[in-house]
Coordinates of N, CA and C in Angstrom, one line a residue:
G1 N -1.8 -18.8 -1.5 CA -2.1 -20.1 -2.0 C -3.6 -20.4 -2.0
R2 N -4.0 -21.6 -2.3 CA -5.4 -21.9 -2.4 C -5.9 -22.3 -1.0
R3 N -7.2 -22.0 -0.8 CA -7.8 -22.4 0.5 C -8.1 -23.9 0.6
L4 N -8.2 -24.4 1.8 CA -8.7 -25.8 1.9 C -10.2 -25.9 1.6
E5 N -10.6 -27.0 1.1 CA -12.0 -27.2 0.6 C -13.0 -26.9 1.7
S6 N -12.6 -27.3 2.9 CA -13.6 -27.2 4.0 C -13.6 -25.8 4.6
I7 N -12.8 -24.9 4.2 CA -12.7 -23.5 4.7 C -13.3 -22.5 3.8
R8 N -14.2 -21.7 4.4 CA -14.7 -20.6 3.6 C -14.0 -19.3 3.9
I9 N -13.7 -18.5 2.9 CA -12.9 -17.3 3.2 C -13.7 -16.1 2.5
R10 N -13.7 -15.0 3.2 CA -14.3 -13.8 2.7 C -13.5 -12.6 3.1
L11 N -13.7 -11.5 2.5 CA -13.0 -10.2 2.9 C -14.0 -9.4 3.7
G12 N -13.5 -8.8 4.8 CA -14.2 -7.8 5.6 C -14.2 -6.5 4.8
D13 N -14.9 -5.5 5.4 CA -15.0 -4.2 4.8 C -13.7 -3.6 4.6
D14 N -12.7 -3.9 5.5 CA -11.4 -3.3 5.5 C -10.4 -4.2 4.9
Q15 N -10.8 -5.2 4.1 CA -10.0 -6.2 3.3 C -9.3 -7.2 4.3
E16 N -9.8 -7.3 5.5 CA -9.3 -8.4 6.4 C -9.8 -9.7 6.0
L17 N -9.0 -10.7 6.0 CA -9.4 -12.1 5.7 C -10.2 -12.7 6.8
L18 N -11.4 -13.2 6.5 CA -12.2 -13.8 7.5 C -12.4 -15.3 7.1
L19 N -12.3 -16.1 8.1 CA -12.4 -17.6 7.9 C -13.5 -18.2 8.7
T20 N -14.1 -19.3 8.1 CA -15.0 -20.1 8.8 C -15.0 -21.5 8.3
G21 N -15.4 -22.4 9.0 CA -15.4 -23.8 8.6 C -15.2 -24.8 9.8
P22 N -15.4 -26.1 9.6 CA -15.4 -27.0 10.7 C -14.0 -27.1 11.4
S23 N -13.0 -26.8 10.8 CA -11.6 -26.9 11.4 C -11.1 -25.6 12.0
V24 N -11.9 -24.5 11.9 CA -11.5 -23.2 12.4 C -12.0 -23.1 13.8
S25 N -11.0 -22.9 14.7 CA -11.3 -22.8 16.1 C -11.7 -21.4 16.4
L26 N -13.0 -21.2 16.9 CA -13.5 -19.9 17.2 C -13.2 -19.5 18.6
R27 N -12.4 -20.3 19.4 CA -12.0 -20.0 20.7 C -11.1 -18.8 20.7
T28 N -10.5 -18.5 19.6 CA -9.6 -17.3 19.5 C -10.4 -16.0 19.3
V29 N -11.7 -16.1 19.0 CA -12.5 -14.9 18.9 C -12.7 -14.3 20.2
T30 N -12.4 -13.0 20.3 CA -12.5 -12.3 21.6 C -13.9 -12.0 22.0
D31 N -14.1 -11.7 23.3 CA -15.5 -11.3 23.7 C -16.0 -10.1 23.0
E32 N -15.1 -9.2 22.7 CA -15.5 -8.0 22.0 C -16.0 -8.3 20.6
A33 N -15.3 -9.2 19.9 CA -15.8 -9.6 18.6 C -17.1 -10.2 18.7
E34 N -17.3 -11.1 19.7 CA -18.6 -11.7 19.9 C -19.7 -10.7 20.1
K35 N -19.5 -9.7 20.9 CA -20.5 -8.7 21.1 C -20.8 -7.9 19.8
E36 N -19.9 -7.8 18.9 CA -20.1 -7.2 17.6 C -20.8 -8.1 16.6
G37 N -21.0 -9.3 17.0 CA -21.7 -10.2 16.1 C -20.8 -11.0 15.1
H38 N -19.5 -11.1 15.5 CA -18.6 -11.8 14.6 C -18.3 -13.3 15.0
R39 N -19.4 -13.9 15.6 CA -19.2 -15.2 16.2 C -18.8 -16.3 15.1
K40 N -19.3 -16.2 14.0 CA -19.2 -17.3 13.0 C -17.9 -17.2 12.1
W41 N -17.3 -16.0 12.1 CA -16.1 -15.8 11.2 C -14.9 -15.5 12.1
L42 N -13.8 -16.1 11.8 CA -12.6 -15.8 12.5 C -11.9 -14.6 11.8
H43 N -11.6 -13.6 12.6 CA -10.9 -12.4 12.0 C -9.4 -12.6 12.2
T44 N -8.8 -12.8 11.1 CA -7.4 -13.2 11.1 C -6.4 -12.1 11.4
G45 N -6.8 -10.9 11.2 CA -5.8 -9.8 11.4 C -4.9 -9.5 10.1
D46 N -5.1 -10.4 9.1 CA -4.4 -10.3 7.9 C -5.2 -9.5 6.8
I47 N -4.5 -8.6 6.1 CA -5.1 -7.9 5.0 C -4.8 -8.7 3.7
G48 N -5.8 -9.0 2.9 CA -5.5 -9.8 1.7 C -6.5 -9.5 0.6
C49 N -6.3 -10.4 -0.4 CA -7.3 -10.4 -1.5 C -7.5 -11.8 -2.0
I50 N -8.6 -12.0 -2.7 CA -8.9 -13.3 -3.2 C -8.9 -13.1 -4.8
E51 N -7.9 -13.8 -5.4 CA -7.7 -13.6 -6.9 C -8.9 -14.3 -7.6
K52 N -9.1 -14.0 -8.9 CA -10.1 -14.6 -9.7 C -10.0 -16.1 -9.8
D53 N -8.7 -16.6 -9.7 CA -8.5 -18.1 -9.8 C -8.7 -18.8 -8.4
G54 N -9.1 -18.0 -7.4 CA -9.3 -18.6 -6.1 C -8.1 -18.5 -5.1
Y55 N -7.0 -18.1 -5.6 CA -5.8 -18.0 -4.8 C -6.0 -16.8 -3.8
V56 N -5.6 -17.1 -2.6 CA -5.6 -16.1 -1.5 C -4.2 -15.5 -1.4
R57 N -4.2 -14.1 -1.4 CA -2.9 -13.4 -1.3 C -2.9 -12.6 -0.1
L58 N -1.9 -12.8 0.8 CA -1.7 -12.0 1.9 C -0.9 -10.7 1.6
L59 N -1.4 -9.6 2.0 CA -0.8 -8.3 1.6 C -0.2 -7.5 2.8
G60 N -0.6 -7.9 4.0 CA -0.1 -7.2 5.2 C -0.9 -7.5 6.4
R61 N -0.5 -6.9 7.5 CA -1.2 -7.1 8.8 C -2.1 -5.9 9.0
K62 N -3.3 -6.1 9.5 CA -4.2 -5.0 9.8 C -3.6 -4.1 10.9
S63 N -2.7 -4.6 11.8 CA -2.1 -3.8 12.8 C -1.1 -2.8 12.2
D64 N -0.7 -3.0 11.0 CA 0.2 -2.0 10.3 C -0.5 -0.8 9.7
G65 N -1.8 -0.8 9.8 CA -2.6 0.2 9.1 C -2.9 1.4 10.0
F66 N -3.6 2.4 9.5 CA -3.9 3.6 10.2 C -5.2 4.1 9.6
R67 N -5.8 5.1 10.4 CA -7.1 5.7 10.0 C -6.8 7.1 9.6
L68 N -7.4 7.5 8.4 CA -7.4 8.9 8.0 C -8.4 9.7 8.9
S69 N -8.3 11.0 8.8 CA -9.3 11.8 9.6 C -10.7 11.6 9.1
T70 N -10.9 11.0 7.9 CA -12.2 10.7 7.3 C -12.8 9.4 7.9
G71 N -11.9 8.7 8.6 CA -12.4 7.4 9.2 C -12.0 6.2 8.3
E72 N -11.5 6.5 7.1 CA -11.1 5.4 6.2 C -9.8 4.7 6.8
F73 N -9.9 3.3 6.8 CA -8.8 2.5 7.3 C -7.8 2.2 6.1
I74 N -6.6 2.5 6.3 CA -5.6 2.3 5.2 C -4.5 1.3 5.7
C75 N -4.3 0.4 4.8 CA -3.2 -0.6 5.0 C -2.1 -0.2 4.0
P76 N -1.1 0.5 4.4 CA -0.1 1.0 3.5 C 0.8 0.0 2.8
G77 N 1.0 -1.2 3.3 CA 1.9 -2.1 2.8 C 1.8 -2.4 1.3
V78 N 0.6 -2.6 0.8 CA 0.3 -2.9 -0.6 C 0.8 -1.7 -1.4
S79 N 0.4 -0.5 -1.1 CA 0.8 0.6 -1.9 C 2.3 0.8 -1.9
E80 N 2.9 0.6 -0.7 CA 4.4 0.8 -0.6 C 5.1 -0.3 -1.5
L81 N 4.6 -1.5 -1.5 CA 5.2 -2.5 -2.4 C 5.1 -2.2 -3.8
R82 N 3.9 -1.7 -4.2 CA 3.6 -1.4 -5.6 C 4.5 -0.3 -6.1
L83 N 4.7 0.8 -5.2 CA 5.6 1.9 -5.6 C 7.0 1.4 -5.7
A84 N 7.5 0.5 -4.8 CA 8.8 0.0 -4.8 C 9.2 -0.9 -6.0
E85 N 8.2 -1.3 -6.7 CA 8.4 -2.1 -7.9 C 9.0 -1.2 -9.0
D86 N 8.8 0.1 -8.9 CA 9.4 1.0 -9.9 C 10.9 1.1 -9.8
P87 N 11.6 0.9 -10.9 CA 13.1 0.9 -10.8 C 13.7 2.2 -10.4
L88 N 12.9 3.3 -10.4 CA 13.4 4.6 -9.9 C 13.1 4.9 -8.5
I89 N 12.5 3.9 -7.8 CA 12.2 4.0 -6.4 C 13.0 3.0 -5.5
D90 N 13.7 3.6 -4.6 CA 14.5 2.7 -3.6 C 13.6 2.3 -2.5
F91 N 12.8 3.3 -2.0 CA 12.0 3.0 -0.8 C 10.8 4.0 -0.8
A92 N 9.6 3.5 -0.3 CA 8.4 4.3 -0.3 C 7.7 4.0 1.0
A93 N 7.2 5.0 1.6 CA 6.4 4.9 2.8 C 5.1 5.7 2.6
I94 N 4.0 5.1 3.0 CA 2.7 5.8 2.9 C 2.3 6.3 4.3
V95 N 2.0 7.6 4.5 CA 1.7 8.1 5.8 C 0.4 8.9 5.7
G96 N -0.2 9.2 6.8 CA -1.5 10.0 6.8 C -2.3 9.8 8.0
R97 N -1.8 9.1 9.0 CA -2.6 8.9 10.2 C -3.2 10.2 10.7
G98 N -4.5 10.2 10.8 CA -5.2 11.4 11.3 C -5.3 12.6 10.3
Q99 N -4.9 12.4 9.1 CA -4.9 13.4 8.1 C -6.0 13.1 7.1
P100 N -6.4 14.0 6.2 CA -7.5 13.7 5.3 C -7.1 12.9 4.1
H101 N -5.8 12.8 3.8 CA -5.3 12.1 2.6 C -4.0 11.3 2.9
C102 N -3.7 10.4 2.1 CA -2.5 9.7 2.2 C -1.4 10.5 1.4
V103 N -0.2 10.4 2.0 CA 1.0 11.0 1.3 C 2.1 10.0 1.2
A104 N 2.7 9.9 0.0 CA 3.8 9.0 -0.2 C 5.1 9.7 0.0
L105 N 6.0 9.2 0.9 CA 7.4 9.6 1.0 C 8.2 8.7 0.2
I106 N 8.9 9.2 -0.8 CA 9.7 8.4 -1.7 C 11.1 8.7 -1.7
V107 N 12.0 7.7 -1.5 CA 13.4 7.9 -1.7 C 13.8 7.3 -3.1
P108 N 14.2 8.1 -4.0 CA 14.6 7.6 -5.3 C 15.8 6.6 -5.3
Q109 N 15.8 5.8 -6.3 CA 17.0 5.0 -6.6 C 17.9 5.9 -7.4
F110 N 18.8 6.6 -6.7 CA 19.5 7.7 -7.4 C 20.4 7.3 -8.6
Q111 N 21.0 6.1 -8.5 CA 21.8 5.7 -9.7 C 20.9 5.6 -10.9
A112 N 19.7 4.9 -10.8 CA 18.8 4.8 -11.9 C 18.2 6.2 -12.3
L113 N 17.9 7.0 -11.3 CA 17.4 8.4 -11.6 C 18.4 9.2 -12.3
D114 N 19.7 9.1 -12.0 CA 20.8 9.8 -12.7 C 20.8 9.4 -14.1
Q115 N 20.7 8.1 -14.4 CA 20.7 7.6 -15.8 C 19.5 8.1 -16.6
W116 N 18.3 8.0 -15.9 CA 17.1 8.5 -16.5 C 17.2 10.0 -16.9
A117 N 17.7 10.8 -16.0 CA 17.8 12.2 -16.2 C 18.8 12.5 -17.3
S118 N 19.9 11.8 -17.3 CA 20.9 12.0 -18.3 C 20.4 11.7 -19.7
H119 N 19.6 10.6 -19.9 CA 19.0 10.3 -21.2 C 18.0 11.3 -21.6
R120 N 17.5 12.2 -20.7 CA 16.6 13.2 -21.1 C 17.2 14.6 -21.1
G121 N 18.5 14.6 -21.0 CA 19.2 15.9 -21.1 C 19.0 16.8 -19.9
I122 N 18.6 16.2 -18.8 CA 18.4 17.0 -17.5 C 19.8 17.3 -16.9
T123 N 20.1 18.5 -16.6 CA 21.4 18.8 -15.9 C 21.0 19.4 -14.6
Y124 N 21.9 19.2 -13.6 CA 21.7 19.6 -12.3 C 23.0 19.7 -11.5
D125 N 23.1 20.5 -10.5 CA 24.3 20.6 -9.7 C 24.3 19.7 -8.5
D126 N 23.1 19.4 -7.9 CA 23.1 18.5 -6.8 C 21.7 17.8 -6.8
R127 N 21.6 16.9 -5.8 CA 20.4 16.0 -5.8 C 19.1 16.9 -5.5
I128 N 19.2 17.9 -4.7 CA 18.0 18.7 -4.4 C 17.5 19.4 -5.7
E129 N 18.4 19.9 -6.5 CA 18.0 20.5 -7.8 C 17.4 19.4 -8.7
L130 N 18.0 18.2 -8.7 CA 17.4 17.1 -9.5 C 16.0 16.8 -9.1
L131 N 15.8 16.7 -7.8 CA 14.5 16.3 -7.2 C 13.4 17.4 -7.5
D132 N 13.9 18.6 -7.6 CA 13.0 19.7 -7.9 C 12.6 19.9 -9.3
H133 N 13.3 19.2 -10.2 CA 13.1 19.3 -11.7 C 11.7 18.9 -12.1
M134 N 11.0 19.7 -12.9 CA 9.7 19.4 -13.3 C 9.5 18.0 -14.0
M135 N 10.5 17.6 -14.8 CA 10.3 16.3 -15.5 C 10.5 15.2 -14.5
V136 N 11.3 15.3 -13.5 CA 11.4 14.3 -12.4 C 10.1 14.2 -11.6
D137 N 9.5 15.4 -11.3 CA 8.2 15.4 -10.6 C 7.2 14.7 -11.4
R138 N 7.1 14.9 -12.7 CA 6.1 14.3 -13.6 C 6.3 12.8 -13.6
R139 N 7.6 12.3 -13.7 CA 7.9 10.9 -13.7 C 7.4 10.2 -12.5
Y140 N 7.6 10.8 -11.3 CA 7.2 10.2 -10.1 C 5.7 10.3 -9.9
W141 N 5.1 11.3 -10.4 CA 3.6 11.4 -10.4 C 3.0 10.2 -11.2
A142 N 3.7 9.9 -12.3 CA 3.2 8.8 -13.1 C 3.2 7.5 -12.3
S143 N 4.2 7.3 -11.5 CA 4.3 6.1 -10.7 C 3.2 6.1 -9.6
V144 N 2.9 7.2 -9.0 CA 1.9 7.3 -8.0 C 0.5 7.1 -8.6
R145 N 0.3 7.7 -9.8 CA -1.0 7.5 -10.5 C -1.2 6.1 -10.9
K146 N -0.2 5.4 -11.3 CA -0.3 4.0 -11.7 C -0.7 3.1 -10.4
M147 N 0.0 3.4 -9.3 CA -0.4 2.7 -8.1 C -1.8 3.0 -7.6
N148 N -2.2 4.3 -7.7 CA -3.5 4.7 -7.3 C -4.6 4.0 -8.1
R149 N -4.4 3.6 -9.3 CA -5.4 3.0 -10.2 C -5.9 1.7 -9.5
S150 N -5.0 1.1 -8.7 CA -5.4 -0.2 -8.1 C -6.0 -0.1 -6.7
L151 N -6.3 1.2 -6.3 CA -6.8 1.4 -5.0 C -8.2 2.1 -5.1
N152 N -9.0 2.0 -4.0 CA -10.2 2.8 -4.0 C -9.8 4.2 -3.8
S153 N -10.7 5.1 -4.3 CA -10.3 6.6 -4.3 C -10.0 7.1 -2.9
K154 N -10.6 6.6 -1.9 CA -10.4 7.1 -0.5 C -9.0 6.7 0.0
A155 N -8.4 5.7 -0.5 CA -7.1 5.3 -0.1 C -6.0 5.8 -1.0
A156 N -6.4 6.5 -2.1 CA -5.4 7.0 -3.0 C -4.4 8.0 -2.4
V157 N -3.2 8.0 -2.9 CA -2.2 9.0 -2.5 C -2.5 10.3 -3.2
K158 N -2.7 11.4 -2.5 CA -3.0 12.7 -3.1 C -1.7 13.5 -3.3
Y159 N -0.7 13.3 -2.5 CA 0.5 14.0 -2.6 C 1.7 13.1 -2.4
F160 N 2.9 13.5 -2.8 CA 4.1 12.8 -2.6 C 5.2 13.8 -2.3
H161 N 6.3 13.3 -1.7 CA 7.4 14.1 -1.4 C 8.7 13.2 -1.7
L162 N 9.6 13.7 -2.5 CA 10.8 13.0 -2.8 C 11.8 13.4 -1.7
L163 N 12.5 12.4 -1.1 CA 13.4 12.6 -0.1 C 14.8 12.3 -0.6
D164 N 15.8 13.1 -0.1 CA 17.2 13.0 -0.5 C 17.8 11.7 0.0
E165 N 17.3 11.2 1.1 CA 17.9 10.0 1.7 C 16.9 9.5 2.7
R166 N 17.1 8.2 3.1 CA 16.3 7.6 4.2 C 16.7 8.3 5.5
S167 N 15.7 8.6 6.3 CA 16.0 9.2 7.6 C 15.4 8.4 8.7

């Protein structure tokens, strides 16, 4: 939604929403934050974005994120939601804590994938054979590349793995 007129909002380096204004109680700011010089801005713990029209969009909680071995902080919720918008994806999880790159674990929406494969003349004996098919791999790479275009290069998914089911 839109911010209140008396509230100023900005994004931190890690996309955390920071607030300040006369009605923002800074009593919730920790001693640690004060030592780091964050006295004037309330760190909300929410990851978000500020749209061109001024709307503030919440995308996830900072506590849901992880750090890559490169030190880059990743909030996977946004990427997971974007991947899950694909009709051929039932579920997606972005992992990579302590690793150099993010990896997407993807569970296909098998009914839709079966139809997609049938329209392209892809034949297979079981799900594993379907998931290993080159055209299926290319189709899911297209989804990952589309999602990556909306991220900075350090947060981009470099690899993905198709899973036969949620575990």
